[in-house]
Coordinates of C-alpha atoms (C1' of nucleotides) in Angstrom, one line a residue:
Chain A
M171 CA 0.0 0.0 0.0
P172 CA 1.5 3.4 -1.0
L173 CA 1.7 5.7 1.9
L174 CA 1.5 9.5 1.7
P175 CA 4.5 11.3 3.2
V176 CA 2.3 13.1 5.6
L177 CA 1.8 9.9 7.4
E178 CA 5.2 10.3 8.8
H179 CA 4.0 13.2 10.9
S180 CA 0.6 12.6 12.3
P181 CA -1.7 9.8 13.3
F182 CA -4.7 11.7 11.9
A183 CA -3.4 11.3 8.4
I184 CA -4.2 7.6 8.6
L185 CA -7.9 8.3 9.2
P186 CA -9.0 8.7 5.6
L187 CA -7.2 5.5 4.7
L188 CA -8.8 3.7 7.7
K189 CA -12.2 4.9 6.7
S190 CA -11.8 3.4 3.3
C191 CA -11.0 -0.1 4.6
K192 CA -13.1 -2.7 3.0
T193 CA -11.4 -6.0 3.7
V194 CA -9.5 -7.8 6.5
R195 CA -6.3 -7.3 4.4
N196 CA -6.8 -3.5 4.4
L197 CA -7.2 -3.6 8.1
N198 CA -4.1 -5.6 8.6
Q199 CA -2.1 -3.2 6.6
I200 CA -3.3 -0.2 8.5
H201 CA -2.7 -2.0 11.8
T202 CA 0.9 -2.7 10.8
H203 CA 1.4 1.0 10.2
I204 CA -0.1 1.9 13.5
I205 CA 2.3 -0.4 15.2
R206 CA 5.3 0.8 13.1
R207 CA 4.6 4.4 13.8
G208 CA 4.1 3.7 17.5
Y209 CA 0.5 4.8 17.5
E210 CA -0.7 1.8 19.4
Q211 CA -1.5 3.9 22.5
D212 CA -3.3 6.6 20.6
H213 CA -6.8 6.4 22.0
F214 CA -8.4 8.4 19.2
L215 CA -6.9 6.4 16.4
I216 CA -7.5 3.0 18.1
A217 CA -11.1 4.0 18.7
Q218 CA -11.6 4.7 15.0
F219 CA -9.8 1.4 14.2
L220 CA -12.1 -0.6 16.5
S221 CA -15.2 1.0 14.9
I222 CA -14.1 0.1 11.4
C223 CA -13.3 -3.4 12.6
A224 CA -16.9 -3.9 13.6
A225 CA -18.1 -2.9 10.1
V226 CA -15.6 -4.9 8.1
L227 CA -14.8 -8.1 10.1
P228 CA -17.1 -11.1 10.7
A229 CA -18.9 -11.0 14.0
S230 CA -16.8 -13.9 15.4
S231 CA -13.5 -12.2 14.9
C232 CA -11.3 -11.6 18.0
Y233 CA -9.1 -9.2 16.2
P234 CA -10.7 -6.1 17.9
T235 CA -10.1 -7.6 21.3
T236 CA -6.4 -8.2 20.5
V237 CA -5.9 -4.7 19.4
F238 CA -7.8 -3.4 22.5
N239 CA -5.6 -5.6 24.8
A240 CA -2.5 -4.0 23.4
V241 CA -3.6 -0.6 24.8
I242 CA -2.1 -0.1 28.2
S243 CA -4.7 2.2 29.7
P244 CA -7.8 2.3 27.5
N245 CA -10.1 5.2 28.0
I246 CA -13.9 5.0 28.3
Y247 CA -14.4 5.4 24.6
L248 CA -12.4 2.3 23.8
W249 CA -14.2 0.3 26.5
N250 CA -17.6 1.3 25.2
I251 CA -16.7 0.5 21.6
L252 CA -15.4 -3.0 22.6
M253 CA -18.4 -3.5 24.9
K254 CA -20.8 -2.8 22.1
A255 CA -18.9 -5.3 19.8
H256 CA -19.1 -7.9 22.6
C257 CA -22.8 -7.3 23.2
E258 CA -23.6 -7.8 19.5
N259 CA -21.6 -10.9 19.0
A260 CA -20.5 -12.7 22.2
S261 CA -22.5 -14.6 24.8
I262 CA -24.1 -12.7 27.7
G263 CA -21.5 -14.3 30.0
E264 CA -18.6 -12.8 28.0
C265 CA -20.3 -9.4 28.0
F266 CA -20.5 -9.5 31.8
A267 CA -17.0 -10.7 32.1
L268 CA -15.8 -7.6 30.1
F269 CA -18.1 -5.4 32.2
R270 CA -16.5 -6.8 35.4
R271 CA -13.0 -6.4 34.0
M272 CA -13.9 -2.8 33.2
R273 CA -15.1 -2.0 36.7
K274 CA -12.4 -3.8 38.6
G275 CA -9.0 -3.2 37.2
A276 CA -9.5 -0.4 34.8
N277 CA -9.0 3.3 35.6
V278 CA -12.4 4.2 34.1
V279 CA -16.0 4.5 35.3
P280 CA -18.9 3.2 33.1
D281 CA -20.9 6.1 31.7
K282 CA -24.2 6.5 30.0
F283 CA -22.8 5.1 26.8
T284 CA -21.9 1.8 28.5
F285 CA -25.3 0.6 29.6
P286 CA -27.6 0.6 26.5
S287 CA -25.4 -2.0 24.7
L288 CA -25.5 -4.3 27.8
I289 CA -29.2 -3.9 28.1
K290 CA -29.6 -4.8 24.4
A291 CA -27.5 -7.9 24.9
C292 CA -29.8 -8.9 27.8
S293 CA -33.0 -8.3 25.8
S294 CA -31.8 -10.3 22.9
V295 CA -31.7 -13.4 25.1
M296 CA -34.4 -12.4 27.5
A297 CA -32.0 -12.4 30.4
L298 CA -34.3 -10.8 32.9
R299 CA -32.1 -11.2 36.0
E300 CA -29.0 -9.9 34.3
G301 CA -30.8 -7.0 32.8
R302 CA -32.1 -5.9 36.2
V303 CA -28.5 -6.0 37.5
V304 CA -27.4 -3.7 34.7
H305 CA -30.4 -1.4 35.3
A306 CA -29.4 -1.1 39.0
A307 CA -25.8 -0.5 38.0
A308 CA -26.9 2.3 35.6
V309 CA -28.9 3.9 38.4
R310 CA -26.0 3.8 40.8
C311 CA -23.8 5.5 38.1
G312 CA -26.4 8.2 37.9
T313 CA -27.2 7.7 34.2
E314 CA -30.9 6.8 34.6
G315 CA -32.1 10.1 33.1
D316 CA -30.6 9.3 29.7
V317 CA -33.1 8.8 26.9
F318 CA -31.0 6.0 25.3
L319 CA -30.9 4.0 28.5
G320 CA -34.6 4.5 29.1
S321 CA -35.5 3.4 25.6
S322 CA -33.3 0.3 25.8
L323 CA -34.8 -0.6 29.2
I324 CA -38.4 -0.2 27.8
D325 CA -37.4 -2.5 24.9
F326 CA -35.8 -4.9 27.4
Y327 CA -38.7 -5.1 29.8
G328 CA -41.2 -5.3 27.0
K329 CA -39.3 -8.3 25.4
C330 CA -39.2 -10.0 28.8
R331 CA -43.0 -9.6 29.0
E332 CA -42.5 -7.3 32.1
I333 CA -44.8 -4.7 30.6
E334 CA -45.5 -3.0 33.9
C335 CA -41.7 -2.4 34.5
A336 CA -41.4 -1.1 30.9
R337 CA -44.3 1.3 31.6
K338 CA -42.7 2.4 34.8
V339 CA -39.5 3.3 33.1
F340 CA -41.5 5.1 30.3
D341 CA -43.5 7.1 32.8
E342 CA -40.4 8.2 34.8
M343 CA -38.5 9.4 31.8
S344 CA -38.1 13.2 31.7
V345 CA -37.2 13.2 28.0
R346 CA -38.8 10.8 25.5
N347 CA -38.3 10.5 21.8
E348 CA -39.7 8.3 18.9
V349 CA -37.6 5.4 20.0
S350 CA -38.9 5.4 23.6
W351 CA -42.6 5.7 22.3
T352 CA -42.1 3.0 19.6
S353 CA -40.4 0.6 22.1
M354 CA -43.3 1.0 24.5
M355 CA -45.8 0.5 21.7
V356 CA -44.0 -2.7 20.6
G357 CA -44.1 -3.9 24.2
Y358 CA -47.9 -3.6 24.2
L359 CA -48.2 -5.3 20.8
N360 CA -46.1 -8.2 21.9
C361 CA -48.4 -8.6 25.0
G362 CA -51.4 -8.6 22.7
D363 CA -52.7 -5.3 24.2
T364 CA -53.7 -3.7 20.9
D365 CA -55.7 -1.0 22.6
A366 CA -52.7 0.3 24.6
A367 CA -50.5 0.0 21.5
R368 CA -53.0 2.0 19.5
W369 CA -53.2 4.6 22.2
M370 CA -49.4 4.9 22.2
F371 CA -49.5 5.2 18.4
D372 CA -52.1 8.0 18.4
E373 CA -50.7 9.9 21.4
M374 CA -47.0 10.0 20.5
P375 CA -45.9 13.4 19.5
K376 CA -43.8 12.2 16.6
R377 CA -43.7 9.0 14.5
N378 CA -41.0 7.8 12.2
G379 CA -40.8 4.9 9.7
A380 CA -39.9 2.4 12.4
T381 CA -43.0 3.4 14.3
W382 CA -45.3 2.7 11.4
N383 CA -43.5 -0.5 10.5
A384 CA -43.7 -1.8 14.1
M385 CA -47.5 -1.2 14.0
I386 CA -47.8 -3.1 10.8
K387 CA -45.8 -6.0 12.2
G388 CA -47.9 -6.1 15.3
L389 CA -51.1 -6.3 13.3
V390 CA -49.7 -8.9 11.0
K391 CA -48.7 -11.0 14.1
L392 CA -52.3 -10.8 15.4
G393 CA -53.4 -12.0 12.0
D394 CA -55.3 -8.8 11.2
L395 CA -54.0 -8.3 7.7
V396 CA -56.8 -5.9 6.7
S397 CA -55.8 -3.4 9.5
A398 CA -52.1 -3.9 8.6
K399 CA -52.8 -3.0 5.0
K400 CA -54.8 0.1 6.2
V401 CA -51.8 1.3 8.3
F402 CA -49.5 0.6 5.3
D403 CA -51.7 2.7 3.0
A404 CA -51.8 5.5 5.6
M405 CA -48.0 5.7 5.9
P406 CA -46.5 8.9 4.7
V407 CA -43.4 7.2 3.4
R408 CA -43.1 3.5 2.8
D409 CA -39.7 1.8 2.8
E410 CA -38.4 -1.8 2.2
V411 CA -39.3 -2.8 5.7
S412 CA -42.9 -1.7 5.3
F413 CA -43.3 -3.8 2.1
T414 CA -41.4 -6.8 3.5
T415 CA -43.4 -6.9 6.7
L416 CA -46.7 -7.1 4.7
I417 CA -45.3 -9.6 2.2
D418 CA -44.3 -11.8 5.1
G419 CA -47.8 -11.4 6.6
Y420 CA -49.5 -12.5 3.3
A421 CA -47.1 -15.4 3.0
K422 CA -47.9 -16.6 6.5
A423 CA -51.6 -16.3 5.8
G424 CA -51.0 -18.5 2.8
D425 CA -51.8 -15.8 0.2
M426 CA -48.8 -16.0 -2.0
A427 CA -50.6 -14.2 -4.8
A428 CA -51.0 -11.1 -2.6
A429 CA -47.4 -11.5 -1.4
R430 CA -46.1 -11.6 -5.0
S431 CA -48.1 -8.6 -6.2
M432 CA -46.9 -6.6 -3.2
F433 CA -43.4 -7.6 -4.1
D434 CA -43.8 -6.6 -7.8
E435 CA -45.2 -3.2 -6.7
M436 CA -42.0 -2.4 -4.7
P437 CA -40.0 0.4 -6.1
S438 CA -36.7 -1.1 -4.7
K439 CA -36.0 -4.4 -3.1
D440 CA -33.3 -5.5 -0.8
L441 CA -32.0 -9.0 0.1
V442 CA -34.4 -9.3 3.0
T443 CA -37.3 -8.8 0.6
W444 CA -36.1 -11.5 -1.8
S445 CA -35.5 -13.9 1.1
T446 CA -39.0 -13.2 2.6
L447 CA -40.7 -14.0 -0.7
M448 CA -38.6 -17.1 -1.2
S449 CA -39.3 -18.5 2.3
G450 CA -43.0 -17.6 1.8
Y451 CA -43.1 -20.0 -1.2
V452 CA -41.2 -22.6 0.7
Q453 CA -43.5 -22.4 3.7
N454 CA -46.5 -22.7 1.4
G455 CA -45.1 -25.9 -0.3
K456 CA -44.2 -24.2 -3.6
P457 CA -40.4 -25.0 -3.8
G458 CA -40.4 -24.6 -7.6
E459 CA -41.6 -21.0 -7.3
A460 CA -38.9 -20.3 -4.6
V461 CA -36.2 -21.5 -7.0
K462 CA -37.7 -19.3 -9.8
V463 CA -37.5 -16.3 -7.5
F464 CA -33.9 -17.2 -6.7
G465 CA -33.2 -17.3 -10.5
E466 CA -34.8 -13.8 -10.9
M467 CA -32.5 -12.5 -8.2
W468 CA -29.5 -14.2 -9.7
A469 CA -30.2 -12.7 -13.1
M470 CA -30.0 -9.3 -11.5
N471 CA -26.4 -10.0 -10.3
L472 CA -27.3 -9.8 -6.6
K473 CA -25.2 -11.8 -4.3
P474 CA -27.4 -14.0 -2.1
D475 CA -27.0 -13.8 1.7
E476 CA -27.2 -16.8 4.0
F477 CA -30.9 -16.4 4.7
I478 CA -31.6 -16.6 1.0
L479 CA -29.4 -19.7 0.7
V480 CA -31.2 -21.3 3.6
S481 CA -34.5 -20.7 1.9
L482 CA -33.1 -22.1 -1.3
M483 CA -31.8 -25.2 0.5
S484 CA -35.3 -25.8 2.0
A485 CA -36.8 -25.5 -1.5
C486 CA -34.2 -27.9 -2.8
A487 CA -35.0 -30.3 0.1
Q488 CA -38.7 -30.2 -0.9
L489 CA -37.9 -30.8 -4.5
G490 CA -35.4 -33.6 -3.7
S491 CA -33.1 -32.4 -6.4
L492 CA -29.6 -33.8 -5.8
E493 CA -28.2 -31.8 -8.6
L494 CA -29.4 -28.5 -7.2
A495 CA -28.1 -29.5 -3.8
K496 CA -24.7 -30.1 -5.1
W497 CA -24.7 -26.8 -6.9
I498 CA -25.7 -24.9 -3.7
E499 CA -23.0 -26.6 -1.7
S500 CA -20.2 -25.8 -4.2
Y501 CA -21.5 -22.3 -4.6
M502 CA -21.3 -21.7 -0.9
R503 CA -17.9 -23.2 -0.6
E504 CA -16.5 -20.9 -3.3
G505 CA -18.3 -17.9 -2.0
S506 CA -16.8 -18.4 1.5
Y507 CA -20.1 -18.5 3.3
D508 CA -19.9 -19.6 7.0
M509 CA -21.3 -23.1 6.8
G510 CA -20.8 -23.7 10.5
R511 CA -23.5 -21.4 11.6
A512 CA -26.3 -23.4 13.3
H513 CA -29.2 -22.7 11.0
V514 CA -27.0 -23.0 7.8
A515 CA -25.6 -26.4 9.0
A516 CA -29.1 -27.6 9.8
A517 CA -30.3 -26.6 6.4
L518 CA -27.4 -28.4 4.7
V519 CA -28.1 -31.6 6.7
D520 CA -31.8 -31.4 5.9
M521 CA -31.2 -30.8 2.2
N522 CA -28.7 -33.6 1.7
A523 CA -30.8 -36.0 3.7
K524 CA -34.0 -35.3 1.6
C525 CA -32.1 -35.3 -1.7
G526 CA -30.8 -38.8 -1.1
N527 CA -27.2 -38.0 -0.2
M528 CA -27.3 -39.6 3.2
E529 CA -23.5 -40.0 3.3
R530 CA -22.9 -36.3 3.0
A531 CA -25.8 -35.6 5.4
T532 CA -24.3 -37.9 8.0
K533 CA -20.9 -36.3 7.7
L534 CA -22.3 -32.8 8.1
F535 CA -24.4 -34.0 11.0
E536 CA -21.6 -35.6 12.9
E537 CA -19.4 -32.6 12.3
M538 CA -21.9 -30.2 13.9
P539 CA -20.6 -28.8 17.2
E540 CA -24.1 -29.3 18.6
R541 CA -26.9 -31.4 17.2
D542 CA -30.3 -29.9 18.0
L543 CA -33.8 -31.3 17.6
V544 CA -34.2 -29.9 14.1
S545 CA -31.0 -31.5 12.8
Y546 CA -31.8 -34.9 14.4
C547 CA -35.3 -34.8 12.8
S548 CA -33.8 -34.1 9.4
M549 CA -31.5 -37.1 9.7
I550 CA -34.2 -39.4 11.1
Q551 CA -36.6 -38.3 8.3
G552 CA -33.8 -38.8 5.7
L553 CA -33.2 -42.3 7.0
C554 CA -37.0 -43.0 6.9
I555 CA -37.3 -41.8 3.3
H556 CA -34.4 -44.1 2.3
G557 CA -36.0 -47.1 4.0
C558 CA -33.5 -47.3 6.8
G559 CA -36.1 -47.7 9.6
A560 CA -33.8 -49.5 12.1
Q561 CA -31.1 -46.8 11.8
A562 CA -33.7 -44.1 12.2
V563 CA -34.9 -45.8 15.4
S564 CA -31.4 -46.0 16.8
L565 CA -30.7 -42.4 15.9
F566 CA -33.9 -41.4 17.8
N567 CA -32.7 -43.3 20.8
R568 CA -29.3 -41.6 20.6
M569 CA -31.0 -38.2 20.5
I570 CA -32.9 -39.0 23.7
D571 CA -29.6 -40.2 25.3
E572 CA -28.0 -36.9 24.3
G573 CA -30.6 -35.1 26.3
V574 CA -32.4 -33.6 23.3
R575 CA -36.1 -33.4 24.1
P576 CA -38.4 -34.7 21.3
D577 CA -41.5 -32.7 20.5
D578 CA -44.8 -33.7 18.8
V579 CA -43.2 -33.3 15.3
A580 CA -40.3 -35.6 16.2
F581 CA -42.8 -38.3 17.4
T582 CA -44.8 -37.9 14.2
I583 CA -41.6 -38.6 12.2
I584 CA -40.5 -41.6 14.2
L585 CA -44.0 -43.1 14.3
T586 CA -44.3 -42.7 10.6
T587 CA -40.9 -44.3 10.2
C588 CA -41.9 -47.3 12.4
S589 CA -45.1 -47.6 10.4
H590 CA -43.3 -47.6 7.0
A591 CA -40.7 -50.1 8.2
G592 CA -43.2 -52.3 10.1
L593 CA -41.4 -51.8 13.4
V594 CA -44.4 -52.6 15.6
D595 CA -42.8 -53.0 19.0
E596 CA -40.6 -49.9 18.6
G597 CA -43.5 -47.8 17.4
C598 CA -45.6 -48.8 20.4
R599 CA -42.8 -48.1 22.7
F600 CA -42.4 -44.6 21.3
F601 CA -46.1 -43.9 21.5
D602 CA -46.0 -44.9 25.1
L603 CA -42.9 -42.8 25.7
M604 CA -44.5 -39.8 24.2
I605 CA -47.4 -39.9 26.5
K606 CA -45.8 -41.1 29.7
K607 CA -42.4 -39.6 29.7
Y608 CA -42.8 -36.5 27.7
S609 CA -46.5 -35.8 28.6
L610 CA -47.4 -35.0 25.0
S611 CA -51.0 -35.6 24.0
P612 CA -51.1 -37.5 20.7
S613 CA -52.6 -35.7 17.8
P614 CA -54.9 -37.3 15.2
D615 CA -51.8 -37.7 13.0
H616 CA -50.1 -39.7 15.8
Y617 CA -53.2 -41.9 16.1
A618 CA -53.3 -42.4 12.3
C619 CA -49.6 -43.5 12.4
M620 CA -50.3 -46.0 15.1
V621 CA -53.3 -47.4 13.3
N622 CA -51.3 -47.8 10.2
L623 CA -48.5 -49.5 12.1
L624 CA -50.8 -51.9 14.0
G625 CA -53.2 -52.4 11.0
K626 CA -50.5 -53.2 8.5
S627 CA -49.0 -55.9 10.8
G628 CA -52.4 -57.5 11.2
K629 CA -53.1 -56.3 14.8
L630 CA -56.5 -55.0 13.8
K631 CA -58.1 -55.5 17.2
D632 CA -55.4 -53.5 18.9
A633 CA -55.8 -50.7 16.3
Y634 CA -59.5 -50.7 16.8
E635 CA -59.1 -50.5 20.6
L636 CA -56.7 -47.6 20.3
L637 CA -59.1 -45.7 18.1
Q638 CA -61.9 -46.2 20.6
S639 CA -59.7 -44.8 23.3
M640 CA -58.9 -41.8 21.2
P641 CA -60.0 -38.6 22.9
V642 CA -60.3 -36.7 19.6
E643 CA -63.7 -37.5 18.3
S644 CA -64.6 -38.4 14.8
Y645 CA -61.2 -38.0 13.1
A646 CA -61.8 -39.7 9.8
G647 CA -58.1 -40.1 8.8
A648 CA -57.3 -42.7 11.5
W649 CA -60.5 -44.6 10.9
G650 CA -59.9 -44.6 7.2
A651 CA -56.4 -46.1 7.8
L652 CA -58.0 -48.9 9.8
L653 CA -60.5 -49.6 7.1
G654 CA -57.6 -49.9 4.7
A655 CA -55.9 -52.3 7.0
C656 CA -59.2 -54.4 7.3
R657 CA -59.1 -54.7 3.5
L658 CA -55.5 -55.7 3.5
H659 CA -56.2 -58.5 6.0
C660 CA -59.7 -59.3 4.7
D661 CA -61.4 -58.7 8.0
I662 CA -65.0 -58.3 7.0
E663 CA -66.4 -58.1 10.5
L664 CA -64.3 -55.3 11.7
G665 CA -64.4 -53.6 8.3
E666 CA -68.2 -53.3 8.6
I667 CA -68.0 -51.8 12.0
V668 CA -65.3 -49.3 11.0
A669 CA -67.1 -48.4 7.7
K670 CA -70.4 -47.8 9.5
R671 CA -68.6 -45.3 11.7
L672 CA -66.9 -43.6 8.7
F673 CA -70.2 -43.4 6.8
E674 CA -71.5 -41.3 9.7
V675 CA -68.5 -39.1 10.0
E676 CA -67.9 -38.4 6.4
P677 CA -71.0 -39.5 4.5
Q678 CA -69.9 -37.9 1.2
N679 CA -66.6 -39.7 0.9
S680 CA -67.1 -42.3 -1.7
G681 CA -63.6 -43.8 -0.9
N682 CA -65.0 -45.4 2.2
Y683 CA -67.7 -47.2 0.3
V684 CA -65.3 -48.3 -2.3
L685 CA -62.9 -49.8 0.4
L686 CA -65.7 -51.7 2.0
S687 CA -67.0 -52.9 -1.4
N688 CA -63.5 -54.1 -2.2
I689 CA -63.4 -56.1 1.1
Y690 CA -66.7 -57.8 0.2
A691 CA -65.5 -58.4 -3.4
E692 CA -62.3 -60.1 -2.2
A693 CA -64.4 -62.4 -0.1
D694 CA -66.8 -63.1 -3.0
R695 CA -69.6 -61.5 -1.2
W696 CA -71.2 -60.1 -4.3
M697 CA -74.6 -59.5 -2.8
N698 CA -73.0 -57.1 -0.3
V699 CA -71.2 -55.4 -3.1
S700 CA -74.3 -54.7 -5.0
D701 CA -76.2 -53.6 -1.9
L702 CA -73.4 -51.1 -1.3
R703 CA -73.4 -49.9 -4.9
E704 CA -77.1 -49.2 -4.5
R705 CA -76.6 -47.2 -1.3
M706 CA -74.0 -45.2 -3.1
S707 CA -76.2 -44.2 -5.9
E708 CA -79.0 -43.4 -3.5
K709 CA -76.7 -40.9 -1.9
G710 CA -75.7 -39.6 -5.3
L711 CA -72.1 -40.9 -4.8
R712 CA -70.0 -42.2 -7.6
K713 CA -66.7 -44.0 -7.6
I714 CA -64.2 -41.4 -8.8
P715 CA -62.7 -43.1 -11.9
G716 CA -59.0 -43.7 -11.9
C717 CA -57.4 -41.3 -14.3
S718 CA -53.8 -41.2 -15.2
Y719 CA -51.7 -38.2 -16.2
L720 CA -51.4 -39.5 -19.8
E721 CA -55.1 -40.1 -20.2
S722 CA -56.0 -36.7 -19.0
T723 CA -53.5 -34.8 -21.2
T724 CA -53.5 -36.8 -24.4
P725 CA -56.2 -35.9 -26.9
A726 CA -58.5 -38.8 -27.6
Chain B
dT239 C1' -7.9 16.7 16.1
dT240 C1' -11.8 14.6 20.0
dT241 C1' -14.0 9.5 19.3
dG242 C1' -19.0 5.8 21.9
dG243 C1' -25.1 4.0 23.1
dA244 C1' -31.6 2.6 22.0
dA245 C1' -36.8 0.9 18.4
dC246 C1' -39.2 -1.8 12.7
dA247 C1' -38.6 -6.8 7.9
dC248 C1' -35.9 -12.9 6.3

DNA sequence: TTTGGAACAC
């Protein structure tokens, strides 16, 4: 890097160069010069350097800490900058360790700039106890009148569902601004107190974009898209966040047509918008559309972020396209994405498992520093898809041994697996475990899995008894599964009982009549078959004729 | 020469 001669004389001459830093390499070069010129103890220059580090380096970098540690007696500015970096990236424990270090050995006193970052760190993990400690420390330091501290405390207590505490802070503030009012309003929205939130919105002396967007988000969360759209239309200036919030709302309500037209209306879109639209399609089971959107974005020469790639991986998993999976992985490797981040790693495991690359999925899974419920479920489901029922069962057992608590979705997966693989004893054991050890109440889907499992292996009586003990009344799916099993094992007697029940629950479903008729037919009970046909036509039911894709698309 | 902190979208 060419250096201007003026650098010889003053540390300030480095500033313009420092501010133009874009990469780690740039930073290293500047740092070298700082050391060479003996500016390592220059508080002003190091403060600037640390600020630029936060903008350029990845969050996990410990470079700023190293630079800070080389300063013999850092001033309060340096402490506060490092504290903020810690609060945004490190664990709450590390933030507090730094705070203690600051108070004990250092020759500085925390000031009003120190506390808001710490409070923010507490609110991001809902650390109520820790946040109260910081609040008390801030009061002891005499900074409680500060509007930044007040606003961060309102946000913190609101996020921790301590709305009364938030309101107390709000009421006791001598100066409030848009942030204080908006934080209080968000607190009410998160507690479901729409009236109080509305009151805040109407009464606040000044609103900015974030205020309006927060209100839209609150209404979207309550499922009131009509009101959300009204607020959106009433906004003086709409930005990307306003549009994106509404797009997400439409997507979550299953209305992708509305989401897409809102997207198309946007004057300018950022990466979050693209990612929101993609994950909307994924959530609504339209992976092909998600991939198309990715293609549109790609054609515009935009570099996808990790959120977009996670959505793309979910779409790929739904499609089961091994080719696309391989492309995504190699693209991410070349693009130096952080594949170790928890949600990225989980998406990679899921994608490979569902696309048939169990070997790769297993490797990624085992290399994860921590295997959570989601990753375990991806693997178990992958093994299920590939017919490795026994392996899936032993992985489920390992998950429990590792202390990961299965939820209702996990049990649906393992019961389905047992049913597919005909693992009757294991399935029954898991069903029992779910109720007795994990106190989960089985859903209709769980019952249907069990009926399938018992029914397929010929334990029709057990399946019938289970269904009679089912607290969820009149769930047709599980009874239909049992009728299917009766047909499989030619059990006319039970088939008649089950069918009778089904005719009551869903009288318009011709499939049940057809199943029973097939049971009769296989036992050569043709009288019963014709009786049944008669009953069907009385009710105006018709067997829906089988129709193949070819027949329906080829002209006659 | 004089630095640092809070709220809204995936």
